[in-house]
GROMACS .gro file of C-alpha atoms in nm:
model
  286
    1MET     CA    1  11.154  15.315  -3.555
    2GLY     CA    2  11.358  15.010  -3.651
    3TRP     CA    3  11.263  15.040  -4.018
    4LEU     CA    4  11.341  15.412  -4.020
    5ARG     CA    5  11.680  15.343  -3.862
    6LEU     CA    6  11.743  15.070  -4.118
    7GLY     CA    7  11.654  15.303  -4.407
    8ILE     CA    8  11.883  15.581  -4.288
    9ARG     CA    9  12.177  15.354  -4.211
   10LEU     CA   10  12.134  15.146  -4.525
   11THR     CA   11  12.133  15.461  -4.737
   12GLY     CA   12  12.452  15.574  -4.569
   13PHE     CA   13  12.606  15.230  -4.608
   14VAL     CA   14  12.526  15.217  -4.982
   15ALA     CA   15  12.674  15.566  -5.026
   16PHE     CA   16  12.983  15.453  -4.837
   17LEU     CA   17  13.008  15.144  -5.056
   18ALA     CA   18  12.995  15.364  -5.367
   19ALA     CA   19  13.264  15.593  -5.223
   20THR     CA   20  13.496  15.304  -5.141
   21THR     CA   21  13.448  15.164  -5.491
   22MET     CA   22  13.550  15.501  -5.637
   23LEU     CA   23  13.848  15.511  -5.400
   24ALA     CA   24  13.959  15.165  -5.508
   25ALA     CA   25  13.929  15.263  -5.874
   26GLY     CA   26  14.120  15.585  -5.809
   27LEU     CA   27  14.406  15.407  -5.633
   28ARG     CA   28  14.430  15.150  -5.910
   29LEU     CA   29  14.426  15.417  -6.179
   30THR     CA   30  14.700  15.610  -5.998
   31GLU     CA   31  14.914  15.294  -5.986
   32LEU     CA   32  14.867  15.238  -6.358
   33VAL     CA   33  14.960  15.598  -6.442
   34THR     CA   34  15.260  15.628  -6.208
   35GLY     CA   35  15.380  15.268  -6.227
   36LYS     CA   36  15.422  15.268  -5.848
   37THR     CA   37  15.246  15.050  -5.593
   38ILE     CA   38  15.043  15.244  -5.335
   39ASP     CA   39  15.038  15.130  -4.973
   40ARG     CA   40  14.667  15.076  -4.915
   41THR     CA   41  14.691  15.012  -4.541
   42PRO     CA   42  14.629  15.377  -4.433
   43TRP     CA   43  14.339  15.400  -4.678
   44ALA     CA   44  14.193  15.078  -4.542
   45GLY     CA   45  14.214  15.214  -4.187
   46PHE     CA   46  14.026  15.527  -4.296
   47CYS     CA   47  13.758  15.312  -4.460
   48PHE     CA   48  13.736  15.084  -4.157
   49ARG     CA   49  13.659  15.385  -3.937
   50TRP     CA   50  13.382  15.503  -4.169
   51ALA     CA   51  13.242  15.150  -4.193
   52CYS     CA   52  13.207  15.145  -3.814
   53ARG     CA   53  13.023  15.477  -3.826
   54CYS     CA   54  12.785  15.348  -4.090
   55LEU     CA   55  12.718  15.041  -3.876
   56GLY     CA   56  12.632  15.268  -3.583
   57LEU     CA   57  12.881  15.104  -3.348
   58ASP     CA   58  12.963  15.270  -3.015
   59ILE     CA   59  13.329  15.173  -2.974
   60HIS     CA   60  13.516  15.208  -2.644
   61GLN     CA   61  13.891  15.146  -2.648
   62HIS     CA   62  14.081  15.046  -2.334
   63GLY     CA   63  14.459  15.047  -2.351
   64SER     CA   64  14.656  15.110  -2.668
   65PRO     CA   65  14.795  14.901  -2.951
   66SER     CA   66  15.172  14.869  -2.938
   67ASP     CA   67  15.374  15.127  -3.130
   68SER     CA   68  15.620  14.854  -3.228
   69THR     CA   69  15.560  14.543  -3.436
   70VAL     CA   70  15.353  14.280  -3.253
   71LEU     CA   71  15.146  13.973  -3.321
   72PHE     CA   72  14.794  14.069  -3.211
   73VAL     CA   73  14.581  13.781  -3.080
   74SER     CA   74  14.206  13.836  -3.035
   75ASN     CA   75  13.886  13.649  -2.962
   76HIS     CA   76  13.642  13.638  -3.254
   77ILE     CA   77  13.268  13.712  -3.244
   78SER     CA   78  13.159  13.860  -3.577
   79TRP     CA   79  13.267  13.979  -3.920
   80SER     CA   80  13.248  14.331  -3.775
   81ASP     CA   81  13.554  14.249  -3.559
   82ILE     CA   82  13.765  14.323  -3.867
   83PRO     CA   83  13.655  14.684  -3.934
   84ILE     CA   84  13.648  14.757  -3.560
   85LEU     CA   85  14.002  14.635  -3.491
   86GLY     CA   86  14.123  14.772  -3.825
   87SER     CA   87  13.996  15.115  -3.725
   88LEU     CA   88  14.197  15.108  -3.401
   89ALA     CA   89  14.529  14.958  -3.514
   90GLN     CA   90  14.727  14.948  -3.836
   91VAL     CA   91  14.746  14.575  -3.882
   92ARG     CA   92  14.728  14.288  -4.130
   93PHE     CA   93  14.461  14.030  -4.055
   94LEU     CA   94  14.461  13.655  -4.086
   95SER     CA   95  14.110  13.544  -4.166
   96LYS     CA   96  13.917  13.257  -4.320
   97ALA     CA   97  13.897  13.260  -4.699
   98GLU     CA   98  13.520  13.323  -4.700
   99VAL     CA   99  13.573  13.674  -4.563
  100GLY     CA  100  13.744  13.776  -4.887
  101GLN     CA  101  13.417  13.711  -5.072
  102TRP     CA  102  13.199  13.931  -4.849
  103PRO     CA  103  13.078  14.264  -4.996
  104LEU     CA  104  13.279  14.566  -4.882
  105ILE     CA  105  13.431  14.392  -4.577
  106GLY     CA  106  13.614  14.153  -4.809
  107TRP     CA  107  13.747  14.442  -5.016
  108LEU     CA  108  13.857  14.634  -4.708
  109ALA     CA  109  14.024  14.322  -4.571
  110ARG     CA  110  14.215  14.269  -4.897
  111GLN     CA  111  14.322  14.633  -4.908
  112ALA     CA  112  14.458  14.597  -4.555
  113GLY     CA  113  14.675  14.309  -4.674
  114THR     CA  114  14.473  14.033  -4.506
  115LEU     CA  115  14.618  13.684  -4.527
  116PHE     CA  116  14.340  13.437  -4.608
  117ILE     CA  117  14.341  13.072  -4.504
  118LYS     CA  118  14.108  12.791  -4.606
  119ARG     CA  119  13.978  12.582  -4.320
  120GLY     CA  120  14.096  12.225  -4.344
  121GLY     CA  121  14.327  12.312  -4.631
  122GLY     CA  122  14.650  12.213  -4.453
  123GLN     CA  123  14.785  12.566  -4.498
  124ALA     CA  124  14.865  12.649  -4.137
  125ARG     CA  125  15.243  12.606  -4.161
  126ARG     CA  126  15.264  12.799  -4.487
  127VAL     CA  127  15.056  13.080  -4.342
  128ARG     CA  128  15.264  13.080  -4.022
  129ASN     CA  129  15.576  13.133  -4.233
  130GLN     CA  130  15.401  13.417  -4.417
  131ILE     CA  131  15.309  13.576  -4.083
  132MET     CA  132  15.670  13.553  -3.971
  133GLU     CA  133  15.779  13.719  -4.295
  134ASN     CA  134  15.536  14.007  -4.240
  135LEU     CA  135  15.641  14.047  -3.877
  136GLY     CA  136  16.005  14.046  -3.983
  137ALA     CA  137  15.926  14.326  -4.227
  138GLY     CA  138  15.785  14.538  -3.945
  139GLU     CA  139  15.416  14.472  -4.021
  140SER     CA  140  15.193  14.379  -3.728
  141VAL     CA  141  14.955  14.089  -3.789
  142LEU     CA  142  14.632  13.997  -3.608
  143VAL     CA  143  14.511  13.639  -3.579
  144PHE     CA  144  14.192  13.484  -3.439
  145PRO     CA  145  14.327  13.161  -3.285
  146GLU     CA  146  13.980  13.027  -3.199
  147GLY     CA  147  13.955  12.948  -3.570
  148THR     CA  148  13.586  13.045  -3.582
  149THR     CA  149  13.341  13.295  -3.438
  150GLY     CA  150  13.183  13.242  -3.096
  151ALA     CA  151  12.877  13.371  -2.913
  152GLY     CA  152  13.083  13.626  -2.716
  153LEU     CA  153  12.999  13.471  -2.379
  154THR     CA  154  13.336  13.301  -2.339
  155VAL     CA  155  13.656  13.238  -2.535
  156LEU     CA  156  13.685  12.912  -2.729
  157PRO     CA  157  14.001  12.697  -2.709
  158PHE     CA  158  14.296  12.833  -2.908
  159HIS     CA  159  14.474  12.662  -3.196
  160GLY     CA  160  14.838  12.724  -3.114
  161LEU     CA  161  15.031  12.657  -3.436
  162LEU     CA  162  15.003  13.011  -3.573
  163LEU     CA  163  15.087  13.164  -3.234
  164LYS     CA  164  15.441  13.031  -3.262
  165ALA     CA  165  15.503  13.290  -3.534
  166GLY     CA  166  15.557  13.538  -3.248
  167PRO     CA  167  15.843  13.374  -3.059
  168GLN     CA  168  15.994  13.227  -3.377
  169SER     CA  169  16.029  13.580  -3.517
  170ASN     CA  170  16.127  13.738  -3.182
  171THR     CA  171  15.806  13.940  -3.188
  172PRO     CA  172  15.599  14.024  -2.877
  173ILE     CA  173  15.238  13.905  -2.868
  174GLN     CA  174  14.966  14.152  -2.768
  175PRO     CA  175  14.634  13.997  -2.653
  176VAL     CA  176  14.314  14.179  -2.749
  177THR     CA  177  13.965  14.133  -2.607
  178ILE     CA  178  13.656  14.241  -2.800
  179SER     CA  179  13.300  14.235  -2.667
  180TYR     CA  180  12.955  14.351  -2.784
  181ARG     CA  181  12.682  14.455  -2.539
  182ARG     CA  182  12.332  14.601  -2.537
  183ALA     CA  183  12.180  14.744  -2.218
  184GLY     CA  184  12.480  14.616  -2.024
  185ARG     CA  185  12.434  14.255  -2.134
  186PRO     CA  186  12.619  14.047  -2.396
  187ASP     CA  187  12.468  14.123  -2.736
  188HIS     CA  188  12.293  13.820  -2.887
  189LEU     CA  189  12.259  13.995  -3.225
  190ALA     CA  190  12.628  14.061  -3.289
  191PRO     CA  191  12.766  13.703  -3.305
  192PHE     CA  192  12.798  13.578  -3.663
  193ILE     CA  193  12.759  13.208  -3.602
  194GLY     CA  194  12.578  12.900  -3.726
  195ASP     CA  195  12.396  12.939  -4.058
  196ASP     CA  196  12.398  13.319  -4.059
  197GLU     CA  197  12.426  13.480  -4.403
  198PHE     CA  198  12.626  13.801  -4.434
  199HIS     CA  199  12.354  14.014  -4.592
  200THR     CA  200  12.082  13.912  -4.343
  201HIS     CA  201  12.316  13.967  -4.049
  202LEU     CA  202  12.416  14.307  -4.189
  203LEU     CA  203  12.053  14.420  -4.225
  204ARG     CA  204  11.971  14.297  -3.874
  205THR     CA  205  12.269  14.497  -3.739
  206LEU     CA  206  12.168  14.814  -3.924
  207ARG     CA  207  11.807  14.794  -3.799
  208GLN     CA  208  11.891  14.770  -3.428
  209PRO     CA  209  12.002  15.047  -3.188
  210SER     CA  210  12.376  15.094  -3.155
  211ALA     CA  211  12.566  14.818  -2.981
  212ARG     CA  212  12.841  14.905  -2.737
  213VAL     CA  213  13.172  14.754  -2.837
  214ASP     CA  214  13.457  14.732  -2.585
  215VAL     CA  215  13.809  14.659  -2.706
  216ILE     CA  216  14.090  14.595  -2.457
  217PHE     CA  217  14.451  14.610  -2.574
  218HIS     CA  218  14.631  14.413  -2.305
  219PRO     CA  219  15.005  14.461  -2.236
  220PRO     CA  220  15.224  14.270  -2.484
  221LEU     CA  221  15.372  13.939  -2.373
  222ILE     CA  222  15.722  13.815  -2.448
  223SER     CA  223  15.771  13.445  -2.521
  224THR     CA  224  16.065  13.243  -2.645
  225VAL     CA  225  16.101  12.957  -2.890
  226GLU     CA  226  16.138  12.728  -2.588
  227THR     CA  227  15.783  12.813  -2.474
  228VAL     CA  228  15.551  12.516  -2.507
  229THR     CA  229  15.276  12.594  -2.758
  230ALA     CA  230  15.003  12.464  -2.528
  231ASP     CA  231  15.126  12.685  -2.242
  232LEU     CA  232  15.140  12.991  -2.468
  233SER     CA  233  14.789  12.926  -2.598
  234ARG     CA  234  14.653  12.879  -2.247
  235GLU     CA  235  14.816  13.197  -2.113
  236LEU     CA  236  14.688  13.412  -2.399
  237ARG     CA  237  14.338  13.267  -2.374
  238GLU     CA  238  14.328  13.333  -1.999
  239VAL     CA  239  14.428  13.697  -2.047
  240ILE     CA  240  14.163  13.752  -2.315
  241LEU     CA  241  13.896  13.565  -2.117
  242ASP     CA  242  13.975  13.770  -1.805
  243GLY     CA  243  13.922  14.086  -2.011
  244LEU     CA  244  13.589  13.954  -2.139
  245THR     CA  245  13.480  13.874  -1.783
  246ARG     CA  246  13.573  14.224  -1.664
  247ILE     CA  247  13.371  14.378  -1.947
  248HIS     CA  248  13.065  14.164  -1.870
  249ARG     CA  249  13.088  14.260  -1.503
  250GLY     CA  250  13.085  14.628  -1.599
  251GLU     CA  251  13.422  14.696  -1.437
  252LEU     CA  252  13.545  14.904  -1.730
  253ASP     CA  253  13.223  15.104  -1.731
  254ARG     CA  254  13.297  15.215  -1.376
  255VAL     CA  255  13.653  15.307  -1.475
  256GLU     CA  256  13.517  15.526  -1.757
  257GLU     CA  257  13.267  15.691  -1.523
  258LEU     CA  258  13.541  15.774  -1.275
  259ALA     CA  259  13.763  15.902  -1.555
  260LEU     CA  260  13.489  16.139  -1.669
  261ARG     CA  261  13.442  16.265  -1.313
  262THR     CA  262  13.818  16.317  -1.284
  263ALA     CA  263  13.828  16.514  -1.608
  264GLY     CA  264  13.533  16.728  -1.499
  265GLY     CA  265  13.653  16.808  -1.147
  266PRO     CA  266  14.004  16.957  -1.113
  267GLU     CA  267  13.991  16.900  -0.740
  268LEU     CA  268  13.966  16.523  -0.781
  269PRO     CA  269  14.281  16.313  -0.797
  270HIS     CA  270  14.390  16.155  -1.124
  271LEU     CA  271  14.312  15.790  -1.173
  272PRO     CA  272  14.594  15.538  -1.152
  273SER     CA  273  14.694  15.370  -1.477
  274LEU     CA  274  14.545  15.041  -1.586
  275HIS     CA  275  14.898  14.941  -1.678
  276GLY     CA  276  15.086  15.103  -1.393
  277GLY     CA  277  15.200  15.461  -1.355
  278GLN     CA  278  15.019  15.664  -1.623
  279GLN     CA  279  14.664  15.784  -1.670
  280SER     CA  280  14.431  15.533  -1.834
  281PRO     CA  281  14.418  15.572  -2.214
  282ASP     CA  282  14.056  15.454  -2.219
  283ARG     CA  283  13.851  15.644  -2.471
  284SER     CA  284  13.534  15.614  -2.672
  285THR     CA  285  13.537  15.635  -3.050
  286GLY     CA  286  13.164  15.603  -3.087
   0.00000   0.00000   0.00000
């Protein structure tokens, strides 16, 4: 069954890769003919959504990305975090330079205006200034302050320098939690860590049954330039870690089950909001 699943998904993934290549060529040709630059962000979001479908991901969104410009801050587990989060929010990513070299994901990341940074290259301050420029122009940016991918069991310590781009540009910071599970347990296949190679990890992902992905968009936080970087990093990490703990405990599964019962039975009362006052925006995009 695993090989059959791999064959079907891999065929779809190759077809999707061919389609995105044609799309890229078409956009470039249009720019050459018209002499105008095309905003590729909406196209990248469309491709991100189809990439998630080809990967067979069962995505459940809890909360909503801010309608206004924010600095998104998320934990980091796998390369698939990028298409997942890119499918849910129109955002520019900050990612390690190696991502730009990955097949398809690298192209999608570049089309979405990803800012790439070399580890150990002493570029943090320059990149922080670039993030502030993007935020000032009304473009939301997402950073992974752990600086690397983790196993998804906890949240690694945050590097705080880039987080200051939020308060220094008067931009709210919205924490985001992402988690992968299979059969209600943290998924040991999803983390892209250690000596994993992209192509082997991709094939392993395509061969397995669909993983459940939960993404929590926490309420945005306001900080000022007077906020100590270490305090800001600690607060954001605690919010994201709390979300990860709630997911692992199955708390959000129970909320979804109750929401479905509420929707199916008009005599049942509506659920209270996760954020106070309105009905929960939780939904599945799988």
